PDB file of C-alpha atoms and ligand atoms in Angstrom:
ATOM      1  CA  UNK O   1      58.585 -53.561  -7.267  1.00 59.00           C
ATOM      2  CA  UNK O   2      61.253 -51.370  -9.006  1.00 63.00           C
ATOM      3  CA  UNK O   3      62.894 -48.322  -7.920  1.00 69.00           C
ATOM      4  CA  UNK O   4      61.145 -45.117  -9.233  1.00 69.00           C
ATOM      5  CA  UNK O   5      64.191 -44.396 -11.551  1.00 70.00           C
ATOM      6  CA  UNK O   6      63.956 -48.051 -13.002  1.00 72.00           C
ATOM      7  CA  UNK O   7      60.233 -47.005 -14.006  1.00 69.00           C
ATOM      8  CA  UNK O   8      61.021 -43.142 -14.802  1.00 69.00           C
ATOM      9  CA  UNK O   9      63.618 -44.998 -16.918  1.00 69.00           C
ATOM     10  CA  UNK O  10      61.294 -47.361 -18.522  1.00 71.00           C
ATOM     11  CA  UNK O  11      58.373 -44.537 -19.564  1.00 70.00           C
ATOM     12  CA  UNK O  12      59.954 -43.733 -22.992  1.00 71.00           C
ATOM     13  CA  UNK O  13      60.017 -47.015 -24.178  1.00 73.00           C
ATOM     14  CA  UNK O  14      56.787 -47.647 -22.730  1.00 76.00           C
ATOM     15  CA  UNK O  15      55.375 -44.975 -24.383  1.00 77.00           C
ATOM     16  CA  UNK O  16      55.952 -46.666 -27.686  1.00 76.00           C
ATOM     17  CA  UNK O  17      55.165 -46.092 -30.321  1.00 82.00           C
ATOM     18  CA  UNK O  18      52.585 -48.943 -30.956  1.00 90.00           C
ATOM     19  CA  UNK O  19      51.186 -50.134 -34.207  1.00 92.00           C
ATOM     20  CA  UNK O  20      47.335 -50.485 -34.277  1.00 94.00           C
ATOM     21  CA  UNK O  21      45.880 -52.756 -32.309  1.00 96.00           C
ATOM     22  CA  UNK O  22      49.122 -53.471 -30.002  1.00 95.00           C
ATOM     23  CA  UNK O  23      48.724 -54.592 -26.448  1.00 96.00           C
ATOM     24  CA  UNK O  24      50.083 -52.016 -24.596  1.00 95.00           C
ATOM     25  CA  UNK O  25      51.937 -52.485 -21.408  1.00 93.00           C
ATOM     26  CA  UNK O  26      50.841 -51.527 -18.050  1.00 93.00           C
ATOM     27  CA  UNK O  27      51.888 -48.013 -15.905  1.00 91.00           C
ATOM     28  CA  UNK O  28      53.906 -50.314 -13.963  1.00 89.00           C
ATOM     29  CA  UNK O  29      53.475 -53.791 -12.385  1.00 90.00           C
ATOM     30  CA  UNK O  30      51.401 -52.642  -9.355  1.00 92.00           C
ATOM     31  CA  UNK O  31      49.433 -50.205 -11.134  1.00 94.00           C
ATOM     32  CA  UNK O  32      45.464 -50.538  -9.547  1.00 97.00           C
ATOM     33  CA  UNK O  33      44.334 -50.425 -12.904  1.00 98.00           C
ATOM     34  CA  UNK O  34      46.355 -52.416 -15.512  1.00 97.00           C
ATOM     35  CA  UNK O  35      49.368 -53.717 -12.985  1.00 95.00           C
ATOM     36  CA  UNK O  36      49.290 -57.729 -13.503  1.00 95.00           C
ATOM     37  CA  UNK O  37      51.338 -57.818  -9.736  1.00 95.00           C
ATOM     38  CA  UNK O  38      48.656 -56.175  -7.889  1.00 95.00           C
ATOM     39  CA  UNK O  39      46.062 -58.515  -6.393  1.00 94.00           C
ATOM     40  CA  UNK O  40      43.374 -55.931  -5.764  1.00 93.00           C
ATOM     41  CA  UNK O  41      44.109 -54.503  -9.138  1.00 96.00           C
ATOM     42  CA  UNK O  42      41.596 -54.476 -12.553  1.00 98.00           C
ATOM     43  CA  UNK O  43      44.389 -56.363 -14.620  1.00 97.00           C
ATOM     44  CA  UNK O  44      43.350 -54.006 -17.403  1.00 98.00           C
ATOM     45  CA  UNK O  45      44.164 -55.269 -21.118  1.00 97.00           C
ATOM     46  CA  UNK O  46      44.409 -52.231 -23.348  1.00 98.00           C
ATOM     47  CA  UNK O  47      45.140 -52.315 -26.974  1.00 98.00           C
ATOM     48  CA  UNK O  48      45.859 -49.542 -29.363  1.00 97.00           C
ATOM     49  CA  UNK O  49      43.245 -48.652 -31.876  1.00 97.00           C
ATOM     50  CA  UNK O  50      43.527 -46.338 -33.919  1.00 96.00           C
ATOM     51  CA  UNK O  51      43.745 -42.794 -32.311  1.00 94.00           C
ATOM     52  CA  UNK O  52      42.076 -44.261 -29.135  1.00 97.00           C
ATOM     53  CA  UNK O  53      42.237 -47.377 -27.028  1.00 98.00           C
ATOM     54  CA  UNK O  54      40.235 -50.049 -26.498  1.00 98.00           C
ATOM     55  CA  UNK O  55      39.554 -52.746 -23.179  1.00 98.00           C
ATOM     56  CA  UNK O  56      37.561 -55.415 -22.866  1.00 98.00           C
ATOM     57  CA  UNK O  57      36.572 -56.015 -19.061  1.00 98.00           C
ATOM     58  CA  UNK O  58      34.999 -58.389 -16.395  1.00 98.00           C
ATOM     59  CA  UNK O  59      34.215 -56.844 -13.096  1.00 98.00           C
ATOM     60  CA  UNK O  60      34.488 -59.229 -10.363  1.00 96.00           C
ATOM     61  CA  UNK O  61      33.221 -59.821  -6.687  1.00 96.00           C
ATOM     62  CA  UNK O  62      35.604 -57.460  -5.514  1.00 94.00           C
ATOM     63  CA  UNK O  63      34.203 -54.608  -7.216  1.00 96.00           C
ATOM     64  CA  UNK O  64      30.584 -55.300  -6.211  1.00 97.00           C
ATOM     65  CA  UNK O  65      28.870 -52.548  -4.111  1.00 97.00           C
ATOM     66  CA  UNK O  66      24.855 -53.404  -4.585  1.00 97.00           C
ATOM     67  CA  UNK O  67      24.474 -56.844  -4.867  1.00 97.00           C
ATOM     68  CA  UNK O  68      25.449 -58.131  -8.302  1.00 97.00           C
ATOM     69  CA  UNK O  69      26.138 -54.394  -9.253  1.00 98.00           C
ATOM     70  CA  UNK O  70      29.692 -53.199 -10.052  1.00 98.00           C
ATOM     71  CA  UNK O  71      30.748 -50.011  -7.555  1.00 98.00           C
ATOM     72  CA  UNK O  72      30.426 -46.843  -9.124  1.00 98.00           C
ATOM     73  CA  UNK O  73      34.119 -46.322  -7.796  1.00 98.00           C
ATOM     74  CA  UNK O  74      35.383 -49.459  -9.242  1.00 98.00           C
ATOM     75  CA  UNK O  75      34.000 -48.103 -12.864  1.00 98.00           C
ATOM     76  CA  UNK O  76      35.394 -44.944 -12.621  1.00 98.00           C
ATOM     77  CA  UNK O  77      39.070 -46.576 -11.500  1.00 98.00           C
ATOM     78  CA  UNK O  78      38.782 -48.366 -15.078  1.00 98.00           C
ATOM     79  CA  UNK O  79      37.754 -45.430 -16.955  1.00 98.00           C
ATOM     80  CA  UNK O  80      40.523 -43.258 -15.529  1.00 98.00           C
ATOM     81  CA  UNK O  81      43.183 -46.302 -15.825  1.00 98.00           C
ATOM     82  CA  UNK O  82      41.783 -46.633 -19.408  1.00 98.00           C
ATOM     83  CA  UNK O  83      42.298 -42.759 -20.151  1.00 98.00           C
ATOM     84  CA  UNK O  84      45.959 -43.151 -18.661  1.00 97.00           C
ATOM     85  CA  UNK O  85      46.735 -44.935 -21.961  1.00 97.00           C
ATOM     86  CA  UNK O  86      46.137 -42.570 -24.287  1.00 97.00           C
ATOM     87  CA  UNK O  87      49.062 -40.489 -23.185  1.00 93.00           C
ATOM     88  CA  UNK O  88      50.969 -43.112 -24.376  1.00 91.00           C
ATOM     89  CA  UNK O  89      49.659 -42.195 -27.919  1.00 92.00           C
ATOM     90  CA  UNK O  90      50.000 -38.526 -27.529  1.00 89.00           C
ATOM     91  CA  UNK O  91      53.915 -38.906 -26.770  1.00 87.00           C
ATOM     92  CA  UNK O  92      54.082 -37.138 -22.877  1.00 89.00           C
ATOM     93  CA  UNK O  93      52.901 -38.304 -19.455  1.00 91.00           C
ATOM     94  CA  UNK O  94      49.960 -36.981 -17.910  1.00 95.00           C
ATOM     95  CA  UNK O  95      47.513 -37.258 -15.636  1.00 97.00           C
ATOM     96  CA  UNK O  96      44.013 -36.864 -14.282  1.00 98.00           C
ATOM     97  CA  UNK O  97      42.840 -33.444 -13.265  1.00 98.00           C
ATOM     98  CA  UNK O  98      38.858 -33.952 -13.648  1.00 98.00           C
ATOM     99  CA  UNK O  99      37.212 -36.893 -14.484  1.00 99.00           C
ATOM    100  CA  UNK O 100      33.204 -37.165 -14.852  1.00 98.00           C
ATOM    101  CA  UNK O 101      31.306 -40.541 -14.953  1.00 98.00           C
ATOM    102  CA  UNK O 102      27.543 -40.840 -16.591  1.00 98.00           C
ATOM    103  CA  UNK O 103      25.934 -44.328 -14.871  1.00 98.00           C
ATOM    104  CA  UNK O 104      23.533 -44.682 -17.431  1.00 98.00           C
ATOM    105  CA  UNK O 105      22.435 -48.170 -16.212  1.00 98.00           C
ATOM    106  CA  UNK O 106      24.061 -50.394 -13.761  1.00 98.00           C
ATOM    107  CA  UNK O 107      27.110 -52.113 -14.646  1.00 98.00           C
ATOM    108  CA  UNK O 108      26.930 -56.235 -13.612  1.00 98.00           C
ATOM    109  CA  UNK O 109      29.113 -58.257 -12.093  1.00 98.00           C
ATOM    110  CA  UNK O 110      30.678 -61.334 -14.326  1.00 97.00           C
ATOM    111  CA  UNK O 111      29.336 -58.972 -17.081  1.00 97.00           C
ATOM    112  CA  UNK O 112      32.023 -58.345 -20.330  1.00 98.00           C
ATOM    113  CA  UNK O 113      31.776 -54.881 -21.275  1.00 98.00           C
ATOM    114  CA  UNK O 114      33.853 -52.728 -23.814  1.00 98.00           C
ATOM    115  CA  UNK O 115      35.619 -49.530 -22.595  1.00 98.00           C
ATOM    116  CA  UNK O 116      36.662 -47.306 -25.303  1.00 98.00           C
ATOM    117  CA  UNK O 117      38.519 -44.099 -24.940  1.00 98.00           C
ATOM    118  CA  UNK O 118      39.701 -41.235 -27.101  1.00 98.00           C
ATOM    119  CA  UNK O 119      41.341 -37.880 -27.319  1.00 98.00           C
ATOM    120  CA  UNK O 120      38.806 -35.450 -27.740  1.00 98.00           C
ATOM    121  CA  UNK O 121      40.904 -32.091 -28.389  1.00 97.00           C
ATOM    122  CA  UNK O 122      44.103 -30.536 -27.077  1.00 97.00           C
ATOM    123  CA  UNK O 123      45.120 -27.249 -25.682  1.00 98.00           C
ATOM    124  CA  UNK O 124      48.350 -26.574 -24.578  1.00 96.00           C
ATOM    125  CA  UNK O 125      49.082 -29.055 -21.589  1.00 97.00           C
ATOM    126  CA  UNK O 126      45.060 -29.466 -21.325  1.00 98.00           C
ATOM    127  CA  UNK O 127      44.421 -33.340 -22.830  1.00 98.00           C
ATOM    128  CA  UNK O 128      40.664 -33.569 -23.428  1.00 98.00           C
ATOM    129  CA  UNK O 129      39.345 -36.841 -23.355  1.00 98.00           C
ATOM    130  CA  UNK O 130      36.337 -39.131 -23.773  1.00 98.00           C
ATOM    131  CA  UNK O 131      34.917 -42.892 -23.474  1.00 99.00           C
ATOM    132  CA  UNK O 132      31.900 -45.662 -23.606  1.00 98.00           C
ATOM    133  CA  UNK O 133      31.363 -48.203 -21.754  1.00 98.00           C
ATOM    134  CA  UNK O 134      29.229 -50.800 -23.524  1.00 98.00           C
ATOM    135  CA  UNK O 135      27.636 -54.281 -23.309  1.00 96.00           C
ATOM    136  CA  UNK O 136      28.246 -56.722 -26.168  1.00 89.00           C
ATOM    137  CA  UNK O 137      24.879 -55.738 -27.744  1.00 94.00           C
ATOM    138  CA  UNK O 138      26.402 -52.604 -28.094  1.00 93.00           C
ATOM    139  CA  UNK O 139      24.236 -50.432 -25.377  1.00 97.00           C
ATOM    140  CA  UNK O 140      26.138 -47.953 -23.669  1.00 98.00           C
ATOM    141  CA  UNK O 141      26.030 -48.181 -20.158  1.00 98.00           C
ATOM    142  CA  UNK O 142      28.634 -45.385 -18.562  1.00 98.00           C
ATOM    143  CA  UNK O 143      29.707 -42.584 -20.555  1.00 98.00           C
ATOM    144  CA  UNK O 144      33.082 -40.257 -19.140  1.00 99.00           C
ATOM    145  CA  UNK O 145      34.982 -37.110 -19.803  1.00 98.00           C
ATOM    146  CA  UNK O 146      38.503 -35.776 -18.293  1.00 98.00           C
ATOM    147  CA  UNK O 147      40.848 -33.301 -18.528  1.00 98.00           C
ATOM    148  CA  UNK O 148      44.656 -34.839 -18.002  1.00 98.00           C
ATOM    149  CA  UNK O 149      47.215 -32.420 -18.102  1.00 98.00           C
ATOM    150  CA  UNK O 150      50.416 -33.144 -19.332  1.00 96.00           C
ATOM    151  CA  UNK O 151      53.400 -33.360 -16.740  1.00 94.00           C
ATOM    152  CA  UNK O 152      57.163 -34.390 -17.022  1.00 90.00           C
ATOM    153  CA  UNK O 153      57.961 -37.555 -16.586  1.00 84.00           C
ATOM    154  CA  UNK O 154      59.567 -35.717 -13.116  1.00 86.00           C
ATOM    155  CA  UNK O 155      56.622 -35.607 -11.713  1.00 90.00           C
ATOM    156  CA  UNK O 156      56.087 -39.001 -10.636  1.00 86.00           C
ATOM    157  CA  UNK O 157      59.527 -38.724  -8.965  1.00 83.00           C
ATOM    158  CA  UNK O 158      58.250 -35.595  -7.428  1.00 87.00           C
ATOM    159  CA  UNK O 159      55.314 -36.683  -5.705  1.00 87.00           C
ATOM    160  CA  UNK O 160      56.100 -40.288  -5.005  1.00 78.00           C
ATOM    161  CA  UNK O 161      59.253 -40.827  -5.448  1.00 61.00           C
ATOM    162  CA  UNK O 162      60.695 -42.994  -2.470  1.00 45.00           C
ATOM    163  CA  UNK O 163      62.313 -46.233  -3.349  1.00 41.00           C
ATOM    164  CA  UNK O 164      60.418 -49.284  -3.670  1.00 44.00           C
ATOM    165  CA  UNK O 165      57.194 -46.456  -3.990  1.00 43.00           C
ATOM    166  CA  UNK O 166      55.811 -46.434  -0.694  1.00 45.00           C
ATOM    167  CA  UNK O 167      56.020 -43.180   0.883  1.00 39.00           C
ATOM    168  CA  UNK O 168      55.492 -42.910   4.216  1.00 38.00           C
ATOM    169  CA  UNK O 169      52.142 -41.363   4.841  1.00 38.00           C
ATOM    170  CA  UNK O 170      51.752 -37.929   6.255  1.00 37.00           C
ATOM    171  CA  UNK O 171      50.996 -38.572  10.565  1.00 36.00           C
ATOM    172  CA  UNK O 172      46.743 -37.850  10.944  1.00 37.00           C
ATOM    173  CA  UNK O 173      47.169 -36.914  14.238  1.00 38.00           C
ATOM    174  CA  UNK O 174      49.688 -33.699  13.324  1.00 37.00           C
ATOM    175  CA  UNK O 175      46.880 -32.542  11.016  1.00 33.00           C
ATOM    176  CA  UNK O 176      44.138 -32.977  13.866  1.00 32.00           C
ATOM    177  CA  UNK O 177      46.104 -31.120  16.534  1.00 30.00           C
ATOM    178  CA  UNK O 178      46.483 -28.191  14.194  1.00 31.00           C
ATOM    179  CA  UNK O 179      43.372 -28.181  12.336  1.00 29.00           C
ATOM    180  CA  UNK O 180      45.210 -26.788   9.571  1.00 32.00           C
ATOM    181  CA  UNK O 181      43.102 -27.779   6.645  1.00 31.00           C
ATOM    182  CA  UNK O 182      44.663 -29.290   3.643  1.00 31.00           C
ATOM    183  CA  UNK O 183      48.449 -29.468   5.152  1.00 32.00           C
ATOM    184  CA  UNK O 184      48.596 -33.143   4.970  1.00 29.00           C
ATOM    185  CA  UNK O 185      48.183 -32.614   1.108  1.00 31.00           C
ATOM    186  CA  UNK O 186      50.927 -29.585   1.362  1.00 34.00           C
ATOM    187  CA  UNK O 187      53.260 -32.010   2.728  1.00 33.00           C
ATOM    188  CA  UNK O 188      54.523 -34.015   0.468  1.00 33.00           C
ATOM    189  CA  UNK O 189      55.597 -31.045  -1.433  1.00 28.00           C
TER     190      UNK O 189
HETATM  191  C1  PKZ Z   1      55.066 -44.556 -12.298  1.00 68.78           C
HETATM  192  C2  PKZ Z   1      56.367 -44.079 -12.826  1.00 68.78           C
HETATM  193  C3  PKZ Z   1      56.488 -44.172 -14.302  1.00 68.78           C
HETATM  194  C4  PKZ Z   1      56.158 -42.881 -15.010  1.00 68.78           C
HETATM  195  C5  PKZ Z   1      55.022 -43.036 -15.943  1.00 68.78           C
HETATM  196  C6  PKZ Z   1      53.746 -43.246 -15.241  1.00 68.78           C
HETATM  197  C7  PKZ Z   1      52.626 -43.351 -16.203  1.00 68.78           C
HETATM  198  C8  PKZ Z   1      51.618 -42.273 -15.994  1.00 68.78           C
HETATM  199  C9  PKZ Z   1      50.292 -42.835 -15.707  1.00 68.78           C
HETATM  200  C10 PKZ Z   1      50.149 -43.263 -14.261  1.00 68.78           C
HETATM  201  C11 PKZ Z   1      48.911 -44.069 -14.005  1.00 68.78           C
HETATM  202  C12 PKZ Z   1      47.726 -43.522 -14.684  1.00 68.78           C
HETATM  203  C13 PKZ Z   1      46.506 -43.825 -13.946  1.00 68.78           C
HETATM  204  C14 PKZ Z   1      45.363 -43.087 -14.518  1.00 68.78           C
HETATM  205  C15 PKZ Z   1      45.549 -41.590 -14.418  1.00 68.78           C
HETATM  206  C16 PKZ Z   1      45.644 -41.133 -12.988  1.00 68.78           C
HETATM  207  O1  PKZ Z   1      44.981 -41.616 -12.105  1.00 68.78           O
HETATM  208  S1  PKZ Z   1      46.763 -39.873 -12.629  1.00 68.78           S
HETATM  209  C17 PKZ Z   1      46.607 -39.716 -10.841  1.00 68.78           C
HETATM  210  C18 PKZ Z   1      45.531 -38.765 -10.417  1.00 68.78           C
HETATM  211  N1  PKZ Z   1      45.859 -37.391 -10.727  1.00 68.78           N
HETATM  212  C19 PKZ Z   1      46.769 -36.707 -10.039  1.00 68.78           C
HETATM  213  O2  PKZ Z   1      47.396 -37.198  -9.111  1.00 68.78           O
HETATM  214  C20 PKZ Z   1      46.993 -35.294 -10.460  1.00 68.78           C
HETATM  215  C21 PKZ Z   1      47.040 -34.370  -9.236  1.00 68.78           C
HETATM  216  N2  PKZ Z   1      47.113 -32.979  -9.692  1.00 68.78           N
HETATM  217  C22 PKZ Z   1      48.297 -32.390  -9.974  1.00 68.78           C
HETATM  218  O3  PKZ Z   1      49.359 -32.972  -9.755  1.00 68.78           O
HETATM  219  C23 PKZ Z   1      48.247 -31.014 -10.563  1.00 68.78           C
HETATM  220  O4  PKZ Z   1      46.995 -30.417 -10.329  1.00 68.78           O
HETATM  221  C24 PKZ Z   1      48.516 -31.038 -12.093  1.00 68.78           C
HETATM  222  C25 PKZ Z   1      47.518 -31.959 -12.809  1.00 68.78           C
HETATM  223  C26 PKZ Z   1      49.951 -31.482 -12.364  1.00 68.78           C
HETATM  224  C27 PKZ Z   1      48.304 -29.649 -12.685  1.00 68.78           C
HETATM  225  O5  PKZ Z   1      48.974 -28.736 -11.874  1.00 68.78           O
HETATM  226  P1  PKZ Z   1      49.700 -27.450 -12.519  1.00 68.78           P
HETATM  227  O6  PKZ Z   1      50.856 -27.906 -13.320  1.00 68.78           O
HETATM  228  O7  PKZ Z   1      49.929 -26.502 -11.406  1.00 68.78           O
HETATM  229  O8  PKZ Z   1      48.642 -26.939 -13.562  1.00 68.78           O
HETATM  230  P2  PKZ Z   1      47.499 -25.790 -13.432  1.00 68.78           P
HETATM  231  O9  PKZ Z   1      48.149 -24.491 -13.760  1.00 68.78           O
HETATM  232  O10 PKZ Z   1      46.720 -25.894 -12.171  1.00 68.78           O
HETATM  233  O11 PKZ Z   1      46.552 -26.241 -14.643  1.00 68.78           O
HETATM  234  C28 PKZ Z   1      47.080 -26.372 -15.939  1.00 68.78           C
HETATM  235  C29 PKZ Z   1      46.073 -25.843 -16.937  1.00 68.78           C
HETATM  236  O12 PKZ Z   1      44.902 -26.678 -16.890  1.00 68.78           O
HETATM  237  C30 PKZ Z   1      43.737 -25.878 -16.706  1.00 68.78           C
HETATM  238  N3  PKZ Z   1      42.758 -26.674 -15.957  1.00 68.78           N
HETATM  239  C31 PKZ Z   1      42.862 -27.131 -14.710  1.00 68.78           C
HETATM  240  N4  PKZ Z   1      41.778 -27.836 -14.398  1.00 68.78           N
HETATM  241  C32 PKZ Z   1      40.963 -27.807 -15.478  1.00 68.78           C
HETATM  242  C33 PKZ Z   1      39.697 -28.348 -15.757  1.00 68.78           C
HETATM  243  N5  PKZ Z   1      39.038 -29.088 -14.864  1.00 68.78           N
HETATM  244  N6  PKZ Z   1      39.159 -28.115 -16.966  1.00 68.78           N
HETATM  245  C34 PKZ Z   1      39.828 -27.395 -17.901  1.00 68.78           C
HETATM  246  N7  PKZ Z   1      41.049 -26.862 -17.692  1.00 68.78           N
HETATM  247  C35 PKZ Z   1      41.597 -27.060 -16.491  1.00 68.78           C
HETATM  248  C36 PKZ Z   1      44.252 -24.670 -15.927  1.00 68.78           C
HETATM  249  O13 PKZ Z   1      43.381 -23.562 -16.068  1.00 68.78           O
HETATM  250  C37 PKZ Z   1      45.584 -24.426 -16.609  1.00 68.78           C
HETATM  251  O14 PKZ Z   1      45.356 -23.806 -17.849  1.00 68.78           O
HETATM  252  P3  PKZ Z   1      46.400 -22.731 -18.463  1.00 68.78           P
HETATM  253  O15 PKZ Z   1      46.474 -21.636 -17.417  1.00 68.78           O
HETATM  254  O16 PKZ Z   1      47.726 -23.472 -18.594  1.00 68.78           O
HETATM  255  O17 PKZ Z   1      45.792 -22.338 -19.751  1.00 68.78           O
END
């Protein structure tokens, strides 16, 4: 995996811009969402279109949590990975602050299903955003809202910036012994 810089580097050009209907590239390599180097990952395929952007997904076995039904976790990974393209269109990095998930009907395994997103509105650093998730006779089945908030590209570098991007996790057992409530999170600064 690259160095954080390497990938801090890399964000501008990543960013684009990207005609309509472009494949646009991934976070990064390991990203759970859209990495192609990540095993566990979604392998997300987002294009461009238009003002919003557009995937086409499988779930798999690995994403089951009733049988034959996709995990209401693995859906929501998707739709967030999916809204982490559209700063890419807006022109500045940001990321997820709320995100809200409608099941409206259960999302299948080995299923294809269309995940669109769009910006909704913008205020300030607030990014409003919005997406479907349909089946190919066009029903909705999942419906989602977020607020991102813009950041610099900084950051990343900020709050996970170790070489190689593995920090080393903050110790449980210091947070037990204290029962200091929300210091692991305080931590890493
Ligand atoms: C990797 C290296 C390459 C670099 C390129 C990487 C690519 C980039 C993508 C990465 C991959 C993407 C994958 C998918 C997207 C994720 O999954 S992103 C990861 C999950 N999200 C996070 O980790 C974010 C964690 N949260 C934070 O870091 C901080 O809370 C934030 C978001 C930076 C905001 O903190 P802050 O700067 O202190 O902002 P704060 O003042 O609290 O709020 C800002 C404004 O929003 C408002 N606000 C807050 N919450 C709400 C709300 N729910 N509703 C409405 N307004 C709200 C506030 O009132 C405030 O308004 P104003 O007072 O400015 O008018």
């Amino acid at each position: 995996m690259p160095d954080m810089g390497t990938m801090l580097a890399h964000w501008a050009e990543r960013a684009g811009p990207h005609s309509d209907g472009a494949l646009l590239p991934p976070h990064h390599e390991r990203c759970l969402g859209c990495g192609l180097d990540n095993p566990h990952g979604h392998h997300l395929q987002v294009h461009r279109r238009g003002d919003g952007v557009v995937a086409d997904h499988v779930f798999d076995e690995r994403h089951v949590g009733a049988p034959g039904v996709v995990h209401g976790g693995a859906v929501a990974t998707v739709l967030d990975d999916l809204f982490g393209f559209l700063p890419y269109l807006v022109g500045t990095p940001a990321v997820t602050r709320q995100l809200t998930v409608d099941y409206l009907s259960p999302v299948l395994v080995g299923v294809s299903y269309r995940i669109e997103a769009t910006v909704t509105s913008r205020e300030d650093r607030k990014v409003f955003v919005a997406a479907t998730v349909s089946d190919f006779d066009e029903r909705t089945v999942a419906t989602s809202s977020a607020v991102f908030i813009t950041v610099d590209v900084e950051h990343f570098a900020r709050h996970g910036g170790v070489s190689g991007g593995s920090p080393t996790p903050p110790v449980a057992d210091d947070h037990r012994d204290t029962g200091r409530e929300g210091e692991m999170g305080q931590q890493r600064g």
